[in-house]
Every structure is written in structure tokens, then in C-alpha cells.
CSV table of N, CA and C in Angstrom, one decimal:
chain,number,residue,atom,x,y,z
F,4,HIS,N,0.9,-5.5,-8.5
F,4,HIS,CA,0.1,-6.5,-7.9
F,4,HIS,C,-0.2,-7.6,-8.9
F,5,ALA,N,-0.6,-7.3,-10.1
F,5,ALA,CA,-1.0,-8.3,-11.1
F,5,ALA,C,0.3,-9.1,-11.5
F,6,ALA,N,1.4,-8.5,-11.5
F,6,ALA,CA,2.7,-9.2,-11.9
F,6,ALA,C,3.0,-10.3,-10.8
F,7,LEU,N,2.5,-10.2,-9.6
F,7,LEU,CA,2.8,-11.2,-8.6
F,7,LEU,C,1.7,-12.2,-8.4
F,8,ASP,N,0.6,-11.9,-9.0
F,8,ASP,CA,-0.6,-12.8,-8.8
F,8,ASP,C,-0.8,-13.8,-10.0
F,9,HIS,N,0.2,-14.6,-10.2
F,9,HIS,CA,0.2,-15.6,-11.4
F,9,HIS,C,-0.8,-16.6,-11.2
F,10,ASP,N,-1.1,-17.0,-9.9
F,10,ASP,CA,-2.0,-18.1,-9.7
F,10,ASP,C,-3.3,-17.8,-9.0
F,11,GLY,N,-3.6,-16.5,-8.9
F,11,GLY,CA,-4.8,-16.0,-8.3
F,11,GLY,C,-4.9,-16.2,-6.8
F,12,MET,N,-3.8,-16.5,-6.1
F,12,MET,CA,-3.8,-16.7,-4.7
F,12,MET,C,-3.1,-15.6,-3.9
F,13,LEU,N,-2.8,-14.5,-4.5
F,13,LEU,CA,-2.1,-13.4,-3.8
F,13,LEU,C,-3.0,-12.8,-2.7
F,14,ALA,N,-4.3,-12.7,-2.9
F,14,ALA,CA,-5.2,-12.1,-1.9
F,14,ALA,C,-5.1,-12.9,-0.6
F,15,THR,N,-5.0,-14.3,-0.7
F,15,THR,CA,-4.9,-15.1,0.5
F,15,THR,C,-3.5,-15.1,1.1
F,16,ASN,N,-2.5,-14.5,0.3
F,16,ASN,CA,-1.1,-14.4,0.8
F,16,ASN,C,-0.7,-13.0,1.0
F,17,THR,N,-1.7,-12.1,1.3
F,17,THR,CA,-1.4,-10.7,1.5
F,17,THR,C,-1.8,-10.4,2.9
F,18,THR,N,-0.9,-9.8,3.7
F,18,THR,CA,-1.2,-9.5,5.1
F,18,THR,C,-1.1,-8.0,5.2
F,19,LEU,N,-2.1,-7.3,5.8
F,19,LEU,CA,-2.1,-5.9,6.0
F,19,LEU,C,-2.0,-5.6,7.5
F,20,LEU,N,-0.9,-4.8,7.9
F,20,LEU,CA,-0.7,-4.5,9.3
F,20,LEU,C,-0.6,-3.0,9.5
F,21,ALA,N,-1.0,-2.6,10.7
F,21,ALA,CA,-0.8,-1.2,11.1
F,21,ALA,C,0.6,-1.1,11.7
F,22,GLY,N,1.3,0.0,11.3
F,22,GLY,CA,2.6,0.2,11.8
F,22,GLY,C,2.7,0.6,13.3
F,23,ARG,N,1.7,1.3,13.8
F,23,ARG,CA,1.7,1.8,15.2
F,23,ARG,C,1.5,0.5,16.1
F,24,GLY,N,2.4,0.3,17.0
F,24,GLY,CA,2.4,-0.8,17.9
F,24,GLY,C,2.9,-2.1,17.4
F,25,LEU,N,3.3,-2.1,16.1
F,25,LEU,CA,3.9,-3.3,15.6
F,25,LEU,C,5.3,-3.6,16.1
F,26,SER,N,5.6,-4.8,16.5
F,26,SER,CA,6.9,-5.1,17.0
F,26,SER,C,7.8,-5.6,15.8
F,27,VAL,N,9.1,-5.5,16.0
F,27,VAL,CA,10.0,-6.0,15.0
F,27,VAL,C,9.9,-7.5,14.8
F,28,GLN,N,9.7,-8.2,15.9
F,28,GLN,CA,9.6,-9.7,15.8
F,28,GLN,C,8.4,-10.1,15.0
F,29,GLU,N,7.2,-9.4,15.3
F,29,GLU,CA,6.0,-9.7,14.6
F,29,GLU,C,6.1,-9.5,13.1
F,30,LEU,N,6.8,-8.3,12.7
F,30,LEU,CA,6.9,-8.0,11.3
F,30,LEU,C,7.9,-9.0,10.6
F,31,VAL,N,9.0,-9.3,11.3
F,31,VAL,CA,9.9,-10.3,10.7
F,31,VAL,C,9.2,-11.6,10.5
F,32,GLN,N,8.4,-12.1,11.4
F,32,GLN,CA,7.7,-13.3,11.3
F,32,GLN,C,6.8,-13.3,10.1
F,33,HIS,N,6.0,-12.2,9.9
F,33,HIS,CA,5.1,-12.1,8.7
F,33,HIS,C,5.9,-12.1,7.4
F,34,VAL,N,7.0,-11.3,7.4
F,34,VAL,CA,7.8,-11.2,6.2
F,34,VAL,C,8.5,-12.5,5.8
F,35,ALA,N,8.9,-13.3,6.8
F,35,ALA,CA,9.6,-14.5,6.5
F,35,ALA,C,8.7,-15.7,6.2
F,36,THR,N,7.4,-15.6,6.4
F,36,THR,CA,6.5,-16.7,6.2
F,36,THR,C,6.4,-17.0,4.7
F,37,ILE,N,6.6,-18.2,4.3
F,37,ILE,CA,6.6,-18.7,3.0
F,37,ILE,C,5.1,-18.6,2.4
F,38,PRO,N,4.9,-18.3,1.2
F,38,PRO,CA,3.6,-18.2,0.6
F,38,PRO,C,2.9,-19.6,0.7
F,39,PHE,N,1.6,-19.6,1.0
F,39,PHE,CA,0.8,-20.8,1.1
F,39,PHE,C,0.1,-21.1,-0.3
F,40,LEU,N,0.6,-22.2,-0.9
F,40,LEU,CA,0.0,-22.6,-2.2
F,40,LEU,C,0.0,-21.5,-3.2
F,41,ALA,N,1.1,-20.7,-3.2
F,41,ALA,CA,1.1,-19.6,-4.2
F,41,ALA,C,2.5,-19.3,-4.5
F,42,ASP,N,2.7,-18.4,-5.5
F,42,ASP,CA,4.0,-18.0,-6.0
F,42,ASP,C,4.6,-16.8,-5.2
F,43,SER,N,3.7,-16.0,-4.6
F,43,SER,CA,4.2,-14.8,-3.9
F,43,SER,C,3.4,-14.6,-2.6
F,44,ARG,N,4.1,-13.8,-1.8
F,44,ARG,CA,3.5,-13.3,-0.5
F,44,ARG,C,3.8,-11.9,-0.4
F,45,VAL,N,2.8,-11.1,0.1
F,45,VAL,CA,3.0,-9.6,0.3
F,45,VAL,C,2.6,-9.3,1.7
F,46,VAL,N,3.4,-8.5,2.3
F,46,VAL,CA,3.1,-7.9,3.6
F,46,VAL,C,3.1,-6.4,3.5
F,47,VAL,N,1.9,-5.8,3.8
F,47,VAL,CA,1.8,-4.4,3.7
F,47,VAL,C,1.7,-3.8,5.1
F,48,VAL,N,2.5,-2.8,5.4
F,48,VAL,CA,2.5,-2.2,6.7
F,48,VAL,C,2.2,-0.7,6.4
F,49,GLU,N,1.1,-0.2,7.1
F,49,GLU,CA,0.7,1.2,7.0
F,49,GLU,C,1.3,2.0,8.1
F,50,GLY,N,2.1,3.0,7.8
F,50,GLY,CA,2.5,4.0,8.8
F,50,GLY,C,3.6,3.6,9.7
F,51,LEU,N,4.4,2.6,9.3
F,51,LEU,CA,5.5,2.2,10.2
F,51,LEU,C,6.5,3.3,10.5
F,52,ILE,N,7.1,3.8,9.5
F,52,ILE,CA,8.2,4.8,9.6
F,52,ILE,C,7.6,6.0,10.4
F,53,ALA,N,6.4,6.5,10.0
F,53,ALA,CA,5.8,7.7,10.7
F,53,ALA,C,5.6,7.4,12.2
F,54,SER,N,5.3,6.2,12.5
F,54,SER,CA,5.0,5.9,13.9
F,54,SER,C,6.3,5.7,14.8
F,55,LEU,N,7.4,5.4,14.1
F,55,LEU,CA,8.6,5.1,14.9
F,55,LEU,C,9.5,6.4,15.1
F,56,GLY,N,9.4,7.4,14.3
F,56,GLY,CA,10.2,8.5,14.5
F,56,GLY,C,11.6,8.3,13.8
F,57,GLY,N,12.5,9.2,14.0
F,57,GLY,CA,13.7,9.2,13.3
F,57,GLY,C,15.0,8.9,14.0
F,58,GLY,N,15.0,8.6,15.3
F,58,GLY,CA,16.2,8.4,16.1
F,58,GLY,C,17.0,7.2,15.7
F,59,GLN,N,18.3,7.3,16.0
F,59,GLN,CA,19.3,6.2,15.7
F,59,GLN,C,18.9,5.0,16.5
F,60,GLY,N,18.3,5.1,17.7
F,60,GLY,CA,17.9,4.0,18.5
F,60,GLY,C,16.8,3.1,17.7
F,61,VAL,N,16.1,3.7,16.8
F,61,VAL,CA,15.1,3.0,16.0
F,61,VAL,C,15.8,2.0,15.1
F,62,VAL,N,16.9,2.4,14.5
F,62,VAL,CA,17.7,1.5,13.7
F,62,VAL,C,18.2,0.3,14.4
F,63,ARG,N,18.7,0.6,15.6
F,63,ARG,CA,19.2,-0.6,16.5
F,63,ARG,C,18.0,-1.5,16.8
F,64,GLU,N,16.9,-1.0,17.2
F,64,GLU,CA,15.7,-1.8,17.5
F,64,GLU,C,15.2,-2.6,16.3
F,65,TRP,N,15.3,-2.0,15.2
F,65,TRP,CA,14.7,-2.6,14.0
F,65,TRP,C,15.8,-3.3,13.1
F,66,GLN,N,17.0,-3.5,13.6
F,66,GLN,CA,18.0,-4.2,12.9
F,66,GLN,C,17.7,-5.6,12.5
F,67,PRO,N,16.9,-6.3,13.3
F,67,PRO,CA,16.5,-7.7,12.9
F,67,PRO,C,15.7,-7.6,11.6
F,68,LEU,N,14.9,-6.6,11.4
F,68,LEU,CA,14.1,-6.5,10.1
F,68,LEU,C,15.1,-6.2,9.0
F,69,LEU,N,16.0,-5.3,9.1
F,69,LEU,CA,17.0,-5.1,8.1
F,69,LEU,C,17.8,-6.3,7.7
F,70,ASP,N,18.2,-7.1,8.7
F,70,ASP,CA,18.9,-8.4,8.5
F,70,ASP,C,18.0,-9.4,7.8
F,71,ALA,N,16.7,-9.5,8.2
F,71,ALA,CA,15.8,-10.4,7.5
F,71,ALA,C,15.5,-10.0,6.1
F,72,LEU,N,15.4,-8.7,5.8
F,72,LEU,CA,15.1,-8.3,4.4
F,72,LEU,C,16.3,-8.7,3.5
F,73,GLU,N,17.5,-8.7,4.0
F,73,GLU,CA,18.6,-9.1,3.1
F,73,GLU,C,18.6,-10.5,2.8
F,74,GLN,N,17.9,-11.4,3.6
F,74,GLN,CA,17.8,-12.8,3.3
F,74,GLN,C,16.4,-13.2,2.8
F,75,LEU,N,15.6,-12.3,2.5
F,75,LEU,CA,14.2,-12.5,2.1
F,75,LEU,C,14.2,-13.3,0.8
F,76,PRO,N,13.4,-14.4,0.7
F,76,PRO,CA,13.3,-15.1,-0.5
F,76,PRO,C,12.6,-14.3,-1.6
F,77,PRO,N,12.9,-14.5,-2.9
F,77,PRO,CA,12.3,-13.7,-3.9
F,77,PRO,C,10.8,-13.8,-4.0
F,78,THR,N,10.2,-14.7,-3.3
F,78,THR,CA,8.7,-14.9,-3.3
F,78,THR,C,8.0,-13.9,-2.4
F,79,ASN,N,8.8,-13.4,-1.4
F,79,ASN,CA,8.2,-12.5,-0.4
F,79,ASN,C,8.5,-11.0,-0.6
F,80,HIS,N,7.5,-10.2,-0.3
F,80,HIS,CA,7.6,-8.8,-0.6
F,80,HIS,C,7.1,-8.0,0.6
F,81,LEU,N,7.8,-6.9,1.0
F,81,LEU,CA,7.3,-6.0,2.0
F,81,LEU,C,7.0,-4.7,1.4
F,82,VAL,N,5.8,-4.2,1.7
F,82,VAL,CA,5.4,-2.8,1.2
F,82,VAL,C,5.2,-2.0,2.4
F,83,LEU,N,5.9,-0.8,2.5
F,83,LEU,CA,5.6,0.1,3.5
F,83,LEU,C,4.8,1.3,2.9
F,84,LEU,N,3.6,1.5,3.4
F,84,LEU,CA,2.8,2.6,3.0
F,84,LEU,C,2.9,3.7,4.0
F,85,GLU,N,3.4,4.8,3.7
F,85,GLU,CA,3.5,5.9,4.6
F,85,GLU,C,2.7,7.1,4.3
F,86,PRO,N,2.0,7.7,5.2
F,86,PRO,CA,1.2,8.9,5.0
F,86,PRO,C,2.1,10.0,4.6
F,87,LEU,N,1.9,10.7,3.6
F,87,LEU,CA,2.7,11.8,3.2
F,87,LEU,C,1.9,13.0,3.0
F,88,ASN,N,1.9,13.9,3.9
F,88,ASN,CA,1.2,15.1,3.8
F,88,ASN,C,2.1,16.3,4.1
F,89,ARG,N,1.7,17.5,4.0
F,89,ARG,CA,2.6,18.6,4.2
F,89,ARG,C,3.2,18.6,5.6
F,90,GLU,N,2.4,18.2,6.6
F,90,GLU,CA,2.9,18.2,8.0
F,90,GLU,C,4.1,17.2,8.2
F,91,ARG,N,4.0,16.1,7.4
F,91,ARG,CA,5.0,15.0,7.6
F,91,ARG,C,6.0,14.9,6.5
F,92,ALA,N,6.0,15.8,5.6
F,92,ALA,CA,6.9,15.7,4.4
F,92,ALA,C,8.3,15.6,4.7
F,93,GLY,N,8.8,16.2,5.8
F,93,GLY,CA,10.2,16.1,6.1
F,93,GLY,C,10.6,14.9,7.0
F,94,THR,N,9.6,14.2,7.5
F,94,THR,CA,9.8,13.1,8.5
F,94,THR,C,10.6,12.0,7.9
F,95,PHE,N,10.4,11.7,6.6
F,95,PHE,CA,11.1,10.5,6.0
F,95,PHE,C,12.6,10.9,5.8
F,96,GLY,N,12.9,12.1,5.4
F,96,GLY,CA,14.3,12.5,5.2
F,96,GLY,C,15.1,12.5,6.5
F,97,ARG,N,14.4,12.6,7.6
F,97,ARG,CA,15.1,12.5,8.9
F,97,ARG,C,15.1,11.2,9.5
F,98,SER,N,14.4,10.2,9.0
F,98,SER,CA,14.3,8.9,9.5
F,98,SER,C,15.6,8.0,9.2
F,99,ASN,N,16.3,7.7,10.2
F,99,ASN,CA,17.5,6.8,10.0
F,99,ASN,C,17.1,5.4,9.5
F,100,LEU,N,15.9,4.9,10.0
F,100,LEU,CA,15.5,3.6,9.5
F,100,LEU,C,15.1,3.7,8.0
F,101,PHE,N,14.5,4.7,7.6
F,101,PHE,CA,14.1,4.9,6.2
F,101,PHE,C,15.4,4.9,5.4
F,102,SER,N,16.4,5.7,5.8
F,102,SER,CA,17.7,5.8,5.1
F,102,SER,C,18.4,4.4,5.0
F,103,GLU,N,18.3,3.6,6.1
F,103,GLU,CA,18.9,2.3,6.0
F,103,GLU,C,18.1,1.3,5.1
F,104,LEU,N,16.8,1.4,5.1
F,104,LEU,CA,16.0,0.6,4.2
F,104,LEU,C,16.3,0.9,2.7
F,105,LYS,N,16.5,2.2,2.4
F,105,LYS,CA,16.7,2.6,1.0
F,105,LYS,C,18.1,2.1,0.5
F,106,GLU,N,19.0,1.8,1.4
F,106,GLU,CA,20.3,1.3,1.0
F,106,GLU,C,20.4,-0.2,0.7
F,107,LEU,N,19.3,-0.9,1.1
F,107,LEU,CA,19.3,-2.3,0.9
F,107,LEU,C,19.1,-2.6,-0.6
F,108,ALA,N,19.7,-3.7,-1.0
F,108,ALA,CA,19.5,-4.2,-2.4
F,108,ALA,C,18.0,-4.6,-2.6
F,109,ASP,N,17.5,-4.4,-3.8
F,109,ASP,CA,16.2,-4.7,-4.2
F,109,ASP,C,15.1,-3.9,-3.5
F,110,VAL,N,15.5,-2.7,-3.0
F,110,VAL,CA,14.5,-1.9,-2.4
F,110,VAL,C,14.1,-0.8,-3.4
F,111,ASP,N,12.8,-0.6,-3.6
F,111,ASP,CA,12.3,0.4,-4.5
F,111,ASP,C,11.5,1.4,-3.8
F,112,VAL,N,11.9,2.6,-3.8
F,112,VAL,CA,11.1,3.7,-3.1
F,112,VAL,C,10.3,4.5,-4.2
F,113,GLN,N,9.0,4.5,-4.0
F,113,GLN,CA,8.2,5.3,-4.9
F,113,GLN,C,7.3,6.2,-4.1
F,114,ASP,N,7.0,7.4,-4.7
F,114,ASP,CA,6.1,8.3,-4.1
F,114,ASP,C,4.8,8.2,-4.9
F,115,PHE,N,3.7,8.2,-4.2
F,115,PHE,CA,2.4,8.2,-4.8
F,115,PHE,C,1.6,9.3,-4.1
F,116,PRO,N,1.4,10.4,-4.8
F,116,PRO,CA,0.7,11.5,-4.1
F,116,PRO,C,-0.8,11.2,-3.9
F,117,LEU,N,-1.3,11.7,-2.8
F,117,LEU,CA,-2.7,11.5,-2.5
F,117,LEU,C,-3.6,12.2,-3.6
F,118,LEU,N,-4.7,11.5,-3.9
F,118,LEU,CA,-5.6,12.0,-4.9
F,118,LEU,C,-6.6,13.0,-4.3
F,119,ARG,N,-6.8,14.1,-4.9
F,119,ARG,CA,-7.8,15.0,-4.3
F,119,ARG,C,-9.2,14.5,-4.6
F,120,ALA,N,-10.1,14.4,-3.6
F,120,ALA,CA,-11.4,13.9,-3.7
F,120,ALA,C,-12.4,15.0,-4.1
F,121,TRP,N,-11.9,16.2,-4.4
F,121,TRP,CA,-12.8,17.4,-4.7
F,121,TRP,C,-12.2,18.1,-5.9
F,122,SER,N,-13.0,18.9,-6.6
F,122,SER,CA,-12.6,19.6,-7.7
F,122,SER,C,-13.3,21.0,-7.7
F,123,ARG,N,-12.6,22.0,-8.0
F,123,ARG,CA,-13.2,23.4,-8.1
F,123,ARG,C,-14.0,23.6,-9.3
F,124,SER,N,-13.7,22.8,-10.3
F,124,SER,CA,-14.4,23.0,-11.6
F,124,SER,C,-15.5,21.9,-11.7
F,125,SER,N,-16.2,21.9,-12.8
F,125,SER,CA,-17.2,20.8,-12.9
F,125,SER,C,-16.6,19.5,-13.4
F,126,ASP,N,-15.3,19.5,-13.7
F,126,ASP,CA,-14.6,18.3,-14.1
F,126,ASP,C,-14.5,17.3,-12.9
F,127,ASP,N,-14.1,16.1,-13.3
F,127,ASP,CA,-13.9,15.1,-12.2
F,127,ASP,C,-12.8,15.5,-11.3
F,128,SER,N,-12.8,15.1,-10.1
F,128,SER,CA,-11.7,15.3,-9.2
F,128,SER,C,-10.7,14.2,-9.6
F,129,GLU,N,-9.5,14.3,-9.0
F,129,GLU,CA,-8.4,13.3,-9.2
F,129,GLU,C,-8.9,11.9,-8.8
F,130,LEU,N,-9.7,11.8,-7.8
F,130,LEU,CA,-10.2,10.5,-7.3
F,130,LEU,C,-11.2,10.0,-8.3
F,131,MET,N,-12.1,10.9,-8.8
F,131,MET,CA,-13.1,10.4,-9.8
F,131,MET,C,-12.4,10.0,-11.1
F,132,ALA,N,-11.4,10.8,-11.5
F,132,ALA,CA,-10.7,10.4,-12.8
F,132,ALA,C,-10.0,9.1,-12.6
F,133,TRP,N,-9.4,8.9,-11.4
F,133,TRP,CA,-8.7,7.6,-11.2
F,133,TRP,C,-9.8,6.4,-11.2
F,134,ALA,N,-10.9,6.7,-10.6
F,134,ALA,CA,-12.0,5.6,-10.6
F,134,ALA,C,-12.5,5.3,-12.0
F,135,ARG,N,-12.7,6.3,-12.8
F,135,ARG,CA,-13.1,6.1,-14.2
F,135,ARG,C,-12.0,5.4,-15.0
F,136,GLU,N,-10.8,5.7,-14.8
F,136,GLU,CA,-9.7,5.0,-15.5
F,136,GLU,C,-9.6,3.6,-15.1
F,137,ARG,N,-9.7,3.4,-13.8
F,137,ARG,CA,-9.7,2.0,-13.2
F,137,ARG,C,-10.8,1.2,-13.8
F,138,ALA,N,-12.0,1.8,-13.8
F,138,ALA,CA,-13.2,1.1,-14.3
F,138,ALA,C,-13.0,0.7,-15.8
F,139,ALA,N,-12.5,1.7,-16.6
F,139,ALA,CA,-12.3,1.4,-18.0
F,139,ALA,C,-11.3,0.3,-18.2
F,140,GLY,N,-10.3,0.3,-17.4
F,140,GLY,CA,-9.3,-0.8,-17.5
F,140,GLY,C,-9.9,-2.1,-17.2
F,141,ALA,N,-10.9,-2.2,-16.3
F,141,ALA,CA,-11.6,-3.4,-16.0
F,141,ALA,C,-12.7,-3.7,-16.9
F,142,GLY,N,-12.9,-2.9,-17.9
F,142,GLY,CA,-14.0,-3.1,-18.8
F,142,GLY,C,-15.4,-2.7,-18.3
F,143,VAL,N,-15.4,-1.8,-17.3
F,143,VAL,CA,-16.7,-1.4,-16.7
F,143,VAL,C,-16.9,0.0,-17.0
F,144,GLU,N,-18.2,0.3,-17.4
F,144,GLU,CA,-18.5,1.7,-17.7
F,144,GLU,C,-19.6,2.2,-16.7
F,145,PHE,N,-19.3,3.3,-16.0
F,145,PHE,CA,-20.2,3.9,-15.0
F,145,PHE,C,-20.8,5.2,-15.5
F,146,GLU,N,-22.0,5.4,-15.2
F,146,GLU,CA,-22.6,6.7,-15.4
F,146,GLU,C,-22.0,7.6,-14.3
F,147,ARG,N,-21.9,8.9,-14.6
F,147,ARG,CA,-21.3,9.9,-13.7
F,147,ARG,C,-21.9,9.8,-12.3
F,148,ALA,N,-23.2,9.7,-12.2
F,148,ALA,CA,-23.9,9.7,-10.9
F,148,ALA,C,-23.6,8.4,-10.1
F,149,ALA,N,-23.4,7.3,-10.8
F,149,ALA,CA,-23.1,6.1,-10.2
F,149,ALA,C,-21.7,6.1,-9.6
F,150,ILE,N,-20.7,6.6,-10.3
F,150,ILE,CA,-19.3,6.7,-9.8
F,150,ILE,C,-19.2,7.7,-8.7
F,151,THR,N,-20.0,8.8,-8.7
F,151,THR,CA,-20.1,9.7,-7.7
F,151,THR,C,-20.7,9.1,-6.4
F,152,GLU,N,-21.7,8.4,-6.5
F,152,GLU,CA,-22.3,7.7,-5.4
F,152,GLU,C,-21.4,6.7,-4.8
F,153,LEU,N,-20.7,5.9,-5.6
F,153,LEU,CA,-19.7,4.9,-5.2
F,153,LEU,C,-18.6,5.6,-4.4
F,154,ALA,N,-18.1,6.8,-4.9
F,154,ALA,CA,-17.1,7.5,-4.2
F,154,ALA,C,-17.5,8.0,-2.9
F,155,GLU,N,-18.8,8.4,-2.8
F,155,GLU,CA,-19.3,8.9,-1.5
F,155,GLU,C,-19.4,7.8,-0.5
F,156,LEU,N,-19.8,6.6,-1.0
F,156,LEU,CA,-19.9,5.4,-0.1
F,156,LEU,C,-18.5,4.9,0.4
F,157,VAL,N,-17.6,4.8,-0.6
F,157,VAL,CA,-16.3,4.2,-0.3
F,157,VAL,C,-15.3,5.1,0.3
F,158,GLY,N,-15.3,6.4,-0.1
F,158,GLY,CA,-14.3,7.3,0.3
F,158,GLY,C,-13.1,7.2,-0.5
F,159,ASP,N,-11.9,7.6,0.1
F,159,ASP,CA,-10.7,7.7,-0.7
F,159,ASP,C,-9.8,6.5,-0.5
F,160,ASP,N,-10.3,5.4,0.0
F,160,ASP,CA,-9.5,4.1,0.2
F,160,ASP,C,-9.5,3.5,-1.2
F,161,LEU,N,-8.3,3.6,-1.9
F,161,LEU,CA,-8.2,3.2,-3.3
F,161,LEU,C,-8.3,1.7,-3.4
F,162,TRP,N,-7.8,0.9,-2.4
F,162,TRP,CA,-7.9,-0.5,-2.4
F,162,TRP,C,-9.3,-1.0,-2.4
F,163,LEU,N,-10.1,-0.4,-1.5
F,163,LEU,CA,-11.5,-0.7,-1.4
F,163,LEU,C,-12.3,-0.2,-2.6
F,164,PHE,N,-11.9,0.9,-3.1
F,164,PHE,CA,-12.6,1.5,-4.3
F,164,PHE,C,-12.3,0.5,-5.5
F,165,ALA,N,-11.1,0.1,-5.7
F,165,ALA,CA,-10.7,-0.8,-6.8
F,165,ALA,C,-11.5,-2.2,-6.6
F,166,SER,N,-11.6,-2.6,-5.4
F,166,SER,CA,-12.3,-3.9,-5.1
F,166,SER,C,-13.8,-3.8,-5.5
F,167,GLU,N,-14.4,-2.6,-5.1
F,167,GLU,CA,-15.8,-2.4,-5.4
F,167,GLU,C,-16.0,-2.3,-6.9
F,168,ILE,N,-15.1,-1.6,-7.6
F,168,ILE,CA,-15.3,-1.5,-9.0
F,168,ILE,C,-15.2,-2.9,-9.7
F,169,GLU,N,-14.3,-3.7,-9.2
F,169,GLU,CA,-14.1,-5.1,-9.7
F,169,GLU,C,-15.4,-5.9,-9.4
F,170,LYS,N,-15.9,-5.8,-8.2
F,170,LYS,CA,-17.1,-6.6,-7.9
F,170,LYS,C,-18.3,-6.1,-8.7
F,171,LEU,N,-18.5,-4.8,-8.9
F,171,LEU,CA,-19.6,-4.3,-9.7
F,171,LEU,C,-19.4,-4.8,-11.2
F,172,GLY,N,-18.2,-4.8,-11.7
F,172,GLY,CA,-17.9,-5.3,-13.0
F,172,GLY,C,-18.3,-6.8,-13.2
F,173,LEU,N,-17.9,-7.6,-12.2
F,173,LEU,CA,-18.2,-9.0,-12.2
F,173,LEU,C,-19.8,-9.2,-12.2
F,174,TYR,N,-20.4,-8.4,-11.3
F,174,TYR,CA,-21.9,-8.5,-11.2
F,174,TYR,C,-22.5,-8.1,-12.5
F,175,ALA,N,-22.1,-7.0,-13.1
F,175,ALA,CA,-22.7,-6.5,-14.3
F,175,ALA,C,-22.5,-7.5,-15.5
F,176,ASN,N,-21.4,-8.2,-15.5
F,176,ASN,CA,-21.1,-9.1,-16.6
F,176,ASN,C,-21.8,-10.4,-16.3
């Protein structure tokens, strides 16, 4: 994120879309849009592969996206966020569209495991440890009770959590 936000305008050039019900034409339109007064544009789609299933017909239907991605300007980026839990772990291996996407040049596939919001010991959960690390990186120091309260209010949405940490840091300074 920080590597793309040279001019501080990435937030206004980021589009978040739900994968369920998204049409190929709509996604291609968003991905092909040139950044507005900025160096980069990011389109984030949540749950696209999971919502489409794995049939070969999906690849035919979504071929315009594959074609558009091959011609995408270097300023534009598409991020597909897919839920990965035990029930859906095999879904992506069976998805023909996912296989086709992985074969494109400049495609980077990364796994980010979900953070546990609970802990059996008195130590911080993975979510709390992430929040403390994020806060320290932003130069913000939280008391344990404060970070726990923030976690209860925000939940496990890391984007929102990071945003709230940043806001509180700006407010405190």
C-alpha cells in the first residue's frame, strides 16, 4: 500500500467491490479506469473466485477480464481478496479462473492466514499482537485495556482496525 501511495491520493483512487453479483463488464470498467490526479489506482474485490465457482464456463464468461489484465497500465492494480477457511480451502485449487489468473504475467498470489481474535493463554491473541505491532509501527502506544476495547469495537476487520489506529495516533499527537 505505502509503495503505491507516493502522492497521498491512493485512498481516493481505491475502489472496494463485493465479488458476489459483480459483472465482468463492471470489473473491467473499474480496473481500466485511469487514476485521478494520482500515480496509482487499486481495485479490491472481495470473494470473487469463491462466488463464481470452478467451472470452465466461468473462464469463458470472465475472459474479458483476463484480456483486460494483460493490457493493464502499470498504474492500475487489481487485488482479489478471497475468504480462506477450512470449508473452502480446496475451492481455489479447483477454480479454472484462479488457475488462468495465476498464469498471467505480473500476477502475484499470496496467502494471508486469518488472525485468531482469541487466545487460550493470558498472552495477546494474534489479532491483538498484530494491532500492537501496527500501532508501534505508527508510533502509537496503547495500554492493554485500550487496545482490547478497540478490538471489541472494531472486530477483525484489519483495514478498519489499521485506520482507527492511525486516527487515534493522529489525534494523540
